[in-house]
Coordinates of C-alpha atoms in Angstrom, one line a residue:
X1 CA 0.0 0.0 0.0
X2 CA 1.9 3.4 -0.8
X3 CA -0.4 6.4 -0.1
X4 CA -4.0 6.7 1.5
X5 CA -5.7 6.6 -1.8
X6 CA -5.5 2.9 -2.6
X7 CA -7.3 2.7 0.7
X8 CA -10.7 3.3 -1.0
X9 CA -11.9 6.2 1.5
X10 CA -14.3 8.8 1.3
X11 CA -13.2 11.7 -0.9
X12 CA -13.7 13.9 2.0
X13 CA -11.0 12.2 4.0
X14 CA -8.2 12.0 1.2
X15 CA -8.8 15.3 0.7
X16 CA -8.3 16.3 4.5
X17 CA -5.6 13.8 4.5
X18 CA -3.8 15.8 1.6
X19 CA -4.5 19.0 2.8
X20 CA -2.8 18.2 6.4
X21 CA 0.2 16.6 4.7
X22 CA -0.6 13.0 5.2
X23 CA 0.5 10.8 2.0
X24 CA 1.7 7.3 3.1
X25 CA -0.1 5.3 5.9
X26 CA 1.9 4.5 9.1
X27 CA 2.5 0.3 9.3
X28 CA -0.4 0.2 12.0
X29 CA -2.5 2.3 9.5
X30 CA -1.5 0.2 6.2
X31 CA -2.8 -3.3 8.6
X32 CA -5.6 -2.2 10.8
X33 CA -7.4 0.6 8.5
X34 CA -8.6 -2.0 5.6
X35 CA -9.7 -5.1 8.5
X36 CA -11.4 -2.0 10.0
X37 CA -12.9 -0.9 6.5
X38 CA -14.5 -4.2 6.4
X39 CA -16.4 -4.3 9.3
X40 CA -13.9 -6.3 11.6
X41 CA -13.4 -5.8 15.4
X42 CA -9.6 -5.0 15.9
X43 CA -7.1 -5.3 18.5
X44 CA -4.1 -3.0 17.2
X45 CA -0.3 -3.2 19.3
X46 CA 1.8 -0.3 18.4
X47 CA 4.2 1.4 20.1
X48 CA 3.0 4.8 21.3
X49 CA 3.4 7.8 18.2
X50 CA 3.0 5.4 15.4
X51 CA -0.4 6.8 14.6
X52 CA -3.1 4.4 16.3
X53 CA -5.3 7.8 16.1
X54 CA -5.5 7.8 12.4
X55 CA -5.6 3.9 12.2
X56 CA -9.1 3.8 13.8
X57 CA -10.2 7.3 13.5
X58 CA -10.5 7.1 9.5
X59 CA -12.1 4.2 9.2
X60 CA -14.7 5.1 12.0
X61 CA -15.3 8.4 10.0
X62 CA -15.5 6.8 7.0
X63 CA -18.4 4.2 7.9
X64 CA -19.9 7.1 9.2
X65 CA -20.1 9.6 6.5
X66 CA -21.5 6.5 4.4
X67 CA -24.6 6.7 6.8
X68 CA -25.3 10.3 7.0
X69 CA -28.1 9.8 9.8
X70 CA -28.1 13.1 12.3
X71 CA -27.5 12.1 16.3
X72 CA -30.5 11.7 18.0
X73 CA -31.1 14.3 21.2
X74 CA -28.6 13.5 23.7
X75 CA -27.1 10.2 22.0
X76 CA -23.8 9.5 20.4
X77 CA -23.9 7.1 17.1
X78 CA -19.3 6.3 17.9
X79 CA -18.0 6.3 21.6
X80 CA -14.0 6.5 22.0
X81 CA -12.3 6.3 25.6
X82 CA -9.2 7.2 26.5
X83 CA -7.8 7.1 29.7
X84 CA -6.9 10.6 30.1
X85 CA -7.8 14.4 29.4
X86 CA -5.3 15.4 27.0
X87 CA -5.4 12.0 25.1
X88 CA -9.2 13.1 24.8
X89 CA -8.5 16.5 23.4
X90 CA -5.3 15.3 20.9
X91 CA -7.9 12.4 19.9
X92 CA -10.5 14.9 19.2
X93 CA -8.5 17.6 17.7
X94 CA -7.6 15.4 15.1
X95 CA -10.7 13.8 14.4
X96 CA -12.5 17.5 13.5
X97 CA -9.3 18.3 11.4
X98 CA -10.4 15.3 9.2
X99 CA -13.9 16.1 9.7
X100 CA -14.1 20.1 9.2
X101 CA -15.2 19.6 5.4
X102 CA -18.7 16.9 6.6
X103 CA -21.3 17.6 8.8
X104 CA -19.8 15.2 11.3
X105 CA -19.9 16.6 14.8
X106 CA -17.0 15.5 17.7
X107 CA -17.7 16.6 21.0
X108 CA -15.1 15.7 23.8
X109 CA -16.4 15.2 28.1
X110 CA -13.7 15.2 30.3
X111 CA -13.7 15.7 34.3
X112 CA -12.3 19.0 35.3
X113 CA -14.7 21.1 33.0
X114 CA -18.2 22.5 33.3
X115 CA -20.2 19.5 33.8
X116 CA -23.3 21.3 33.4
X117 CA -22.2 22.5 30.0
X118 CA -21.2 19.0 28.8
X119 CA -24.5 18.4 29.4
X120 CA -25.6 21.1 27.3
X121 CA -23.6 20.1 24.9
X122 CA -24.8 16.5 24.9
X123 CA -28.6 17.5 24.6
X124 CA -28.3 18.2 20.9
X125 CA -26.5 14.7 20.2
X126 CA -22.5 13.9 18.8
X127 CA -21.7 11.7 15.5
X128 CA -18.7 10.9 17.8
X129 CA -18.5 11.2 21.3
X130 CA -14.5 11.0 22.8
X131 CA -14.5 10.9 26.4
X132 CA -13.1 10.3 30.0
X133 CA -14.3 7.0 31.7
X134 CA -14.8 8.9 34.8
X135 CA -16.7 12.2 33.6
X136 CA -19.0 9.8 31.2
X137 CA -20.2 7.6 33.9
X138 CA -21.3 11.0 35.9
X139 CA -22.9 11.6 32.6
X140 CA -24.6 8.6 32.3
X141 CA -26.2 8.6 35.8
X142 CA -27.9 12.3 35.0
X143 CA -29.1 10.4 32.2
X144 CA -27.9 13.1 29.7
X145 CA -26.2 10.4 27.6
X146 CA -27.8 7.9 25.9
X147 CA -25.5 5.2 24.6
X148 CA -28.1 2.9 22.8
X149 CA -27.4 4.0 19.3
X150 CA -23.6 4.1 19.4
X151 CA -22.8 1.1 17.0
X152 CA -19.0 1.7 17.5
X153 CA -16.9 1.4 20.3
X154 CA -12.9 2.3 20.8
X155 CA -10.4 1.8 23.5
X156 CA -7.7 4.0 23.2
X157 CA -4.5 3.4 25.6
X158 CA -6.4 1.0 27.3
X159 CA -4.1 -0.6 28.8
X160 CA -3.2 2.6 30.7
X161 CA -6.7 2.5 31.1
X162 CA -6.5 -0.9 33.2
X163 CA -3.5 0.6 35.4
X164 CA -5.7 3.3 36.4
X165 CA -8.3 1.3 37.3
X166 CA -11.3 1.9 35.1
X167 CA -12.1 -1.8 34.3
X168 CA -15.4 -1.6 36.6
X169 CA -16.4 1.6 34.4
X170 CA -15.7 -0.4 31.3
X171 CA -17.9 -3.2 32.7
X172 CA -20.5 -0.2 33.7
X173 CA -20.5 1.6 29.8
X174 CA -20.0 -1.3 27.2
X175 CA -23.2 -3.0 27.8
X176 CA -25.0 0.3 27.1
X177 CA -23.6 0.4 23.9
X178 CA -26.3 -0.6 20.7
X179 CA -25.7 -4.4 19.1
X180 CA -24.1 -5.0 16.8
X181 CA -21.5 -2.9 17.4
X182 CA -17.8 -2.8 15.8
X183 CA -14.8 -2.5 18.8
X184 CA -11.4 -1.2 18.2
X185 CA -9.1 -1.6 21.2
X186 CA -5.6 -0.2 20.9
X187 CA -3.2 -0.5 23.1
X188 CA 0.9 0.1 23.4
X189 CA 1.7 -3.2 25.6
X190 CA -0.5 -6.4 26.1
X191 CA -0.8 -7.3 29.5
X192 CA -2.8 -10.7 30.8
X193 CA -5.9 -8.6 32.0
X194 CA -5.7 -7.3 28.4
X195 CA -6.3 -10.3 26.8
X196 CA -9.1 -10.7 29.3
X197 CA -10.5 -7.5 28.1
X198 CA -10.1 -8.4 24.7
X199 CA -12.2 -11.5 24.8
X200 CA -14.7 -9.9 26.6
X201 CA -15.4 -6.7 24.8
X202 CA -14.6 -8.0 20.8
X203 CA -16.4 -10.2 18.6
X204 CA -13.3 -12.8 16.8
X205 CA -10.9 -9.7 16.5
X206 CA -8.4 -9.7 14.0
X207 CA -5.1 -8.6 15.6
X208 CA -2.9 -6.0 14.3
X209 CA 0.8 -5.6 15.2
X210 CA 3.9 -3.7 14.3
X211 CA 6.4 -4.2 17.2
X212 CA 6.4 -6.4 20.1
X213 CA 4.7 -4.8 23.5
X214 CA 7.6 -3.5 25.3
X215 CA 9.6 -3.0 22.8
X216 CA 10.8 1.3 22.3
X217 CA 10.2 3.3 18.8
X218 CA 13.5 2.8 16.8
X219 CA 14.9 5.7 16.7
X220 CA 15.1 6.4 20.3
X221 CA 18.2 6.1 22.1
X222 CA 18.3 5.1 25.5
X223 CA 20.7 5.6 28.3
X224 CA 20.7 5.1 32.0
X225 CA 22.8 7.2 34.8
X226 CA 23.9 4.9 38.0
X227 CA 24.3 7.6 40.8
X228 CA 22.6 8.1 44.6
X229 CA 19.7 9.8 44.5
X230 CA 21.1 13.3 46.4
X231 CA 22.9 13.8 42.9
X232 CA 19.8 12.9 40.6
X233 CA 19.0 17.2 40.8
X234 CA 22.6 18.1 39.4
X235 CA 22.4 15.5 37.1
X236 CA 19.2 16.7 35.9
X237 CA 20.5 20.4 35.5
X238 CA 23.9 19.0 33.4
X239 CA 21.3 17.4 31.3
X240 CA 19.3 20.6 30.4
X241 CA 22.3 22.5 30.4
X242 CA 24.1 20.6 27.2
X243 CA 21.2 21.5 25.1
X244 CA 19.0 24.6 26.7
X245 CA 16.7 25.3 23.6
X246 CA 15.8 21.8 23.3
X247 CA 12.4 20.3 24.3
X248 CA 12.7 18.4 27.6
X249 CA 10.2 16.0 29.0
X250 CA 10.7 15.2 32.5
X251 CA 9.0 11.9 34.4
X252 CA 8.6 12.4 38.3
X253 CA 6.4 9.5 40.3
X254 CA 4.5 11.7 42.1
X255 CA 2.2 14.7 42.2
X256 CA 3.9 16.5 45.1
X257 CA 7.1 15.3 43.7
X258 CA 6.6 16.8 40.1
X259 CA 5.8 19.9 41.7
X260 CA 8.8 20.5 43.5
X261 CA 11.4 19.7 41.2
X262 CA 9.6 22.3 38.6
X263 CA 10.0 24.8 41.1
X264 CA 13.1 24.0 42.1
X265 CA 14.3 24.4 38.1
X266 CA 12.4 27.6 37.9
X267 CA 14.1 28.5 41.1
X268 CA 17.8 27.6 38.6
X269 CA 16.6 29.9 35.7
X270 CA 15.2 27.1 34.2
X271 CA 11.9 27.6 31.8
X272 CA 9.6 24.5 33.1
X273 CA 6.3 24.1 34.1
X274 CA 4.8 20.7 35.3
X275 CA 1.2 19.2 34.7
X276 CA -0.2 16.7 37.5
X277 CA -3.3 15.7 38.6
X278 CA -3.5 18.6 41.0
X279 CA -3.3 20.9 38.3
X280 CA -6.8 22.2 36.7
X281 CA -7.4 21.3 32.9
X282 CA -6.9 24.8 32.0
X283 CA -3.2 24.9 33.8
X284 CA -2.4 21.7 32.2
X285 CA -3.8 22.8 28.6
X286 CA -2.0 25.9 29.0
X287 CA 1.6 24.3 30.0
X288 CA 1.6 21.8 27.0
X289 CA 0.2 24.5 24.7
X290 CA 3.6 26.9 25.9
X291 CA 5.3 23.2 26.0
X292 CA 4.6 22.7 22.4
X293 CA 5.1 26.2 21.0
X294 CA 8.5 26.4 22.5
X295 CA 8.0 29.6 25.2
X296 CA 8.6 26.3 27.8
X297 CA 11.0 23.8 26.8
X298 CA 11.2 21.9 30.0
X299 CA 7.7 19.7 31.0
X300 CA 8.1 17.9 34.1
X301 CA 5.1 15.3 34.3
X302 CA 3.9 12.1 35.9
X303 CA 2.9 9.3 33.9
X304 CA -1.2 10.2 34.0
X305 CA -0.8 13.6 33.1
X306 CA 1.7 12.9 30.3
X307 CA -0.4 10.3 28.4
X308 CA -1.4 11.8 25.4
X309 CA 1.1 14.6 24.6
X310 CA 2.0 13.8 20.6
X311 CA 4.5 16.8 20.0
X312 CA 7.0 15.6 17.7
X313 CA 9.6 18.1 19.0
X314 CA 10.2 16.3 22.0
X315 CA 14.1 15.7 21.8
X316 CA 15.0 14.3 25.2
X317 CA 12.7 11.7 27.6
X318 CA 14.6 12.0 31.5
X319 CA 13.4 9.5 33.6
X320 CA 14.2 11.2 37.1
X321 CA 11.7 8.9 38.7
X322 CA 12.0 5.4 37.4
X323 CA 8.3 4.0 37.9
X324 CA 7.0 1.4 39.2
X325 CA 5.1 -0.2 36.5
X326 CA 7.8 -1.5 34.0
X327 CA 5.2 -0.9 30.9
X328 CA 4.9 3.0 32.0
X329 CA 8.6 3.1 30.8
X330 CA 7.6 2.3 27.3
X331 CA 5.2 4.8 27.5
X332 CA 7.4 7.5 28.6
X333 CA 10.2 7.2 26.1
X334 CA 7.5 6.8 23.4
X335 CA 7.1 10.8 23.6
X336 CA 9.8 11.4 21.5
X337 CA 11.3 10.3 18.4
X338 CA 8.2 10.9 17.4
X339 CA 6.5 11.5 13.8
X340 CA 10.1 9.9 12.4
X341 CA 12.3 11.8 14.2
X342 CA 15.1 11.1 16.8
X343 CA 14.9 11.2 20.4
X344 CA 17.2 10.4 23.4
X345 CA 15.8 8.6 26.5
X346 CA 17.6 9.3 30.0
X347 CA 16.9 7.6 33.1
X348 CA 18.2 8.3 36.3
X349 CA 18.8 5.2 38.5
X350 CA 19.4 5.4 42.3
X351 CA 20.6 2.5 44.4
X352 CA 17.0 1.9 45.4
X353 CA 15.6 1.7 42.0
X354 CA 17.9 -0.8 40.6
X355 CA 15.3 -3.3 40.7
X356 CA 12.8 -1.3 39.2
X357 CA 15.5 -0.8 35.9
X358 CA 15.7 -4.8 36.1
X359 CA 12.2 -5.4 35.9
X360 CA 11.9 -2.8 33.1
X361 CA 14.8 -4.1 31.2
X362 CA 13.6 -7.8 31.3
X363 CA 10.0 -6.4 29.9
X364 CA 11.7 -5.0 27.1
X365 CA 14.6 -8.1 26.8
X366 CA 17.5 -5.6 26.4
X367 CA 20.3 -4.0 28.7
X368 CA 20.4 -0.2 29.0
X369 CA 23.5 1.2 27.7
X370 CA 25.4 3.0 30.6
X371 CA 25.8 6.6 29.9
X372 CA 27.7 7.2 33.6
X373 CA 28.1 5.5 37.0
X374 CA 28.7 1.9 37.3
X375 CA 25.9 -1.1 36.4
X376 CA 25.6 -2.6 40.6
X377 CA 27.0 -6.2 40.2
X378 CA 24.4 -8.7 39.8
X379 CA 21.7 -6.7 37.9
X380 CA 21.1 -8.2 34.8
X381 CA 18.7 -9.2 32.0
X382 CA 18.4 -12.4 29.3
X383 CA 21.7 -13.4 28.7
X384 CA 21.2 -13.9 24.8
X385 CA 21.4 -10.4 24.7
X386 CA 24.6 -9.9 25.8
X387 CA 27.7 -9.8 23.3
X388 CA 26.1 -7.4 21.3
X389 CA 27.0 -3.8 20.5
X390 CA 24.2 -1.1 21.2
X391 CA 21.6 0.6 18.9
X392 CA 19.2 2.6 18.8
X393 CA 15.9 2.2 20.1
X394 CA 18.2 0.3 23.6
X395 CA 19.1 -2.4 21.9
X396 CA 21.8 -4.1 23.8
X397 CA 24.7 -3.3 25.6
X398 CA 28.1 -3.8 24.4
X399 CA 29.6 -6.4 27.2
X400 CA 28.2 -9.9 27.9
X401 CA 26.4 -10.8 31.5
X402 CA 24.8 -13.0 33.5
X403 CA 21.1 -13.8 33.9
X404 CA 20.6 -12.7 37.7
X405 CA 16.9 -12.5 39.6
X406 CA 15.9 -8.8 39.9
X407 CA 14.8 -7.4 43.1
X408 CA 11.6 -8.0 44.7
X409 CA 11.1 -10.9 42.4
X410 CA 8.0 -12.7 42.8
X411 CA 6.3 -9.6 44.0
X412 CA 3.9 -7.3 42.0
X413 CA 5.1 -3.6 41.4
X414 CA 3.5 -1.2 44.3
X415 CA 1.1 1.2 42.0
X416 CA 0.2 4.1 43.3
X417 CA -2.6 5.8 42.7
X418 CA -3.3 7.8 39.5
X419 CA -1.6 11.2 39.5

């Protein structure tokens, strides 16, 4: 398949497509848009910023401008969840770019906004409707939604949207939905309770896959910094220093945590801001929109708040925080290098998080290059990995090593809850 074209959509779409400078399908897009064309359920892996929005938002637009029936009062004919409020608006901002030439309406519900005027918004009806778990159940019990003629159904992120918890919602809206209905579940890894999910929620799925879950986009390189954790501040500010115009995108584990290393860089000279879930949607809207235009160019975050930024500038990914769910690495490093560009991945490893770096470097089968400090003896990941020189996209490690049991094996990660 070599451009959108061959594709067979509307002409409304190849024209948008055209006009925003879209010409050749992604490899997610070239497999999951004709299954979805068709009629099939999907269940699409990709890494994060290999454009799952596009792989399930043109098809779904395209099946419905070929039935042009107006939204009943209060109803939504496609429903899309995603796990988070700025994946909701970058979902929805480029479904209306595709849509701005049809009659197709896209109306967003997210918590942290007006929910009166979501319900205003609502009472006219939505072709699509992308939303919040959270803020749609609230709608759903005022009874200003009604699901019952939504005949499609996505997931976006949803396994992100299984580490925060929102399986019971998910149990609570899918049954609402009309029958039959077509579902698209996309996710970036494939955890156990995903499968679960996918047998419950899809009708004999055809899967869709581009790269192995856990593995990182190709053209980021990775690096990891052994030091004690007094130092990981300095570290940080050597880091920023080296390349000050760049776009940074910083990872702290918690709120309170995020907060107080922004300050503390703003308190250096440093232009940051952070988003968090103690920030209101209009702070957090307003740092990535300055985060994204360059007038900020460092973004400190935690994992929640940062799902969803797609800004291909992003040059450098700093773990400061290593987390606690190995998949949230993934995740993390998958905002840069994005859109085909390069990117460069950083974590910063204390003594106490060596056995987080293990777990995440046996999820992804590959040993970080070191960048500075020395690897503790006795961490380790799958020895047919070793022997090999390093790539990008932390691929592995130039000496060999021995298989070795990470720390805390046996036992589940500690999550915390959802920034």
């Amino acid at each position: 398949m070599s451009d959108f074209t061959t594709l067979g959509l509307a002409p409304a779409l190849t024209d948008a497509l055209r006009q925003a400078g879209f010409t050749q399908p992604t490899p997610i897009q070239t497999q999951a848009i004709p299954l979805a064309l068709e009629g099939h359920d999907i269940l699409g892996l990709a890494q994060t910023g290999t454009g799952k929005t596009l792989a399930f938002g043109l098809p779904l637009i395209d099946r419905l401008l070929a039935t042009p029936d107006r939204p009943a009062p209060k109803s939504a004919r496609a429903l899309i969840l995603a796990p988070t409020r700025e994946l909701v608006t970058q979902i929805a901002d480029a479904l209306r770019a595709l849509t701005a030439g049809t009659k197709l309406r896209v109306a967003t519900v997210v918590g942290g906004q007006s929910i009166n005027r979501q319900v205003a918004l609502l009472d006219r009806g939505t072709d699509i409707l992308v939303a919040t778990p959270g803020r749609l159940i609230d709608l759903m019990d005022r009874r200003a939604v009604d699901l019952g003629r939504a005949r499609y159904l996505v997931l976006d992120e949803a396994d992100q949207m299984l580490d925060l918890g929102f399986i019971h919602a998910l149990r609570r809206i899918a049954p609402k939905l009309g029958t039959p209905r077509q579902t698209m579940l996309f996710s970036a890894t494939m955890p156990k309770q995903m499968e679960e999910l996918s047998r419950a929620y899809l009708t004999n799925p055809r899967r869709v896959q581009v790269s192995p879950p856990g593995k990182a986009a190709d053209k980021v390189t990775q690096s990891v910094h052994f030091l004690d954790k007094a130092e990981k501040p300095a570290r940080l500010r050597e880091i920023l220093i080296r390349d000050p115009g760049a776009l940074t995108l910083v990872f702290a584990r918690t709120k309170h945590g995020a907060e107080k290393l922004m300050k503390g860089l703003v308190a250096d000279g440093h232009n940051a801001a952070s988003i968090h879930g103690n920030k209101s949607q209009g702070q957090r809207d307003r740092a990535i929109k300055a985060f994204r235009e360059g007038t900020i160019t460092t973004l400190v975050a935690t994992d929640v708040a940062a799902r969803g930024i797609d800004i291909p500038g992003v040059a450098y990914v700093v773990n400061y925080d290593l987390p606690e769910v190995p998949d949230n690495y993934v995740h993390r490093i998958g905002r840069t290098a994005r859109a085909g560009r390069e990117g460069e991945a950083i974590a910063l490893c204390a003594h106490d998080e060596v056995g987080l770096l293990q777990q995440i470097e046996r999820l992804m089968k590959i040993e970080i290059p070191v960048a500075r400090g020395d690897r503790p003896v006795g961490s380790a990941t799958p020895a047919r990995n070793a022997g090999k020189p390093p790539r990008r996209g932390g691929k592995p490690a130039a000496r060999p090593f021995a298989e070795a049991p990470a720390a805390g094996k046996g036992r589940r990660p500690r999550r915390r809850r959802a920034a």
